[in-house]
């Protein structure tokens, strides 16, 4: 996987998170250590908007250094960033307090995904109930003929 492929995959995982209630400014740089997918990019929260761009961010609050596999697991909420840091799978430089905000953003994403899954399940259940009702009505009409 090339850097560009990896970046767009990760960007897709970060985008869509509702950060409209975050009024502070956060800038996180990610340095990916890999021969093929290695490189740097940043995630910025500014005025309640999320930006993910394939550049270095020199005035960053924190820099995260890890492998593509670790970042993918963190972005998919399969690995806790604090645990990754504690087990030295993730290195962090800069303001640790602000670095912890990344975990809050990811947790928001996880909650939103759970909420969407719950709503989709509820909708599917509703549709199944309606389909069952229609089938029962069709059987009733067929029996009357």
CSV table of N, CA, C and O in Angstrom, one decimal, residues 2 64 67 96 108 135 137:
chain,number,residue,atom,x,y,z
A,2,UNK,N,0.6,2.2,-0.8
A,2,UNK,CA,1.4,3.4,-0.9
A,2,UNK,C,0.9,4.4,0.2
A,2,UNK,O,-0.1,4.2,0.8
A,64,UNK,N,2.0,12.1,16.7
A,64,UNK,CA,1.8,10.6,17.0
A,64,UNK,C,2.7,9.9,16.0
A,64,UNK,O,2.6,10.2,14.8
A,67,UNK,N,3.0,2.7,13.4
A,67,UNK,CA,3.0,2.0,12.1
A,67,UNK,C,1.6,2.1,11.5
A,67,UNK,O,0.6,2.5,12.2
A,96,UNK,N,0.6,16.4,25.9
A,96,UNK,CA,-0.1,15.2,26.2
A,96,UNK,C,-1.5,15.4,26.5
A,96,UNK,O,-2.4,14.7,26.1
A,108,UNK,N,-16.2,9.8,20.2
A,108,UNK,CA,-17.4,10.4,19.6
A,108,UNK,C,-17.8,9.6,18.4
A,108,UNK,O,-18.9,9.3,18.1
A,135,UNK,N,-47.3,-9.8,4.1
A,135,UNK,CA,-47.4,-11.2,3.7
A,135,UNK,C,-48.6,-11.8,4.3
A,135,UNK,O,-49.3,-12.6,3.6
A,137,UNK,N,-51.4,-10.3,5.1
A,137,UNK,CA,-52.5,-9.7,4.4
A,137,UNK,C,-52.7,-10.4,3.0
A,137,UNK,O,-53.8,-10.7,2.6
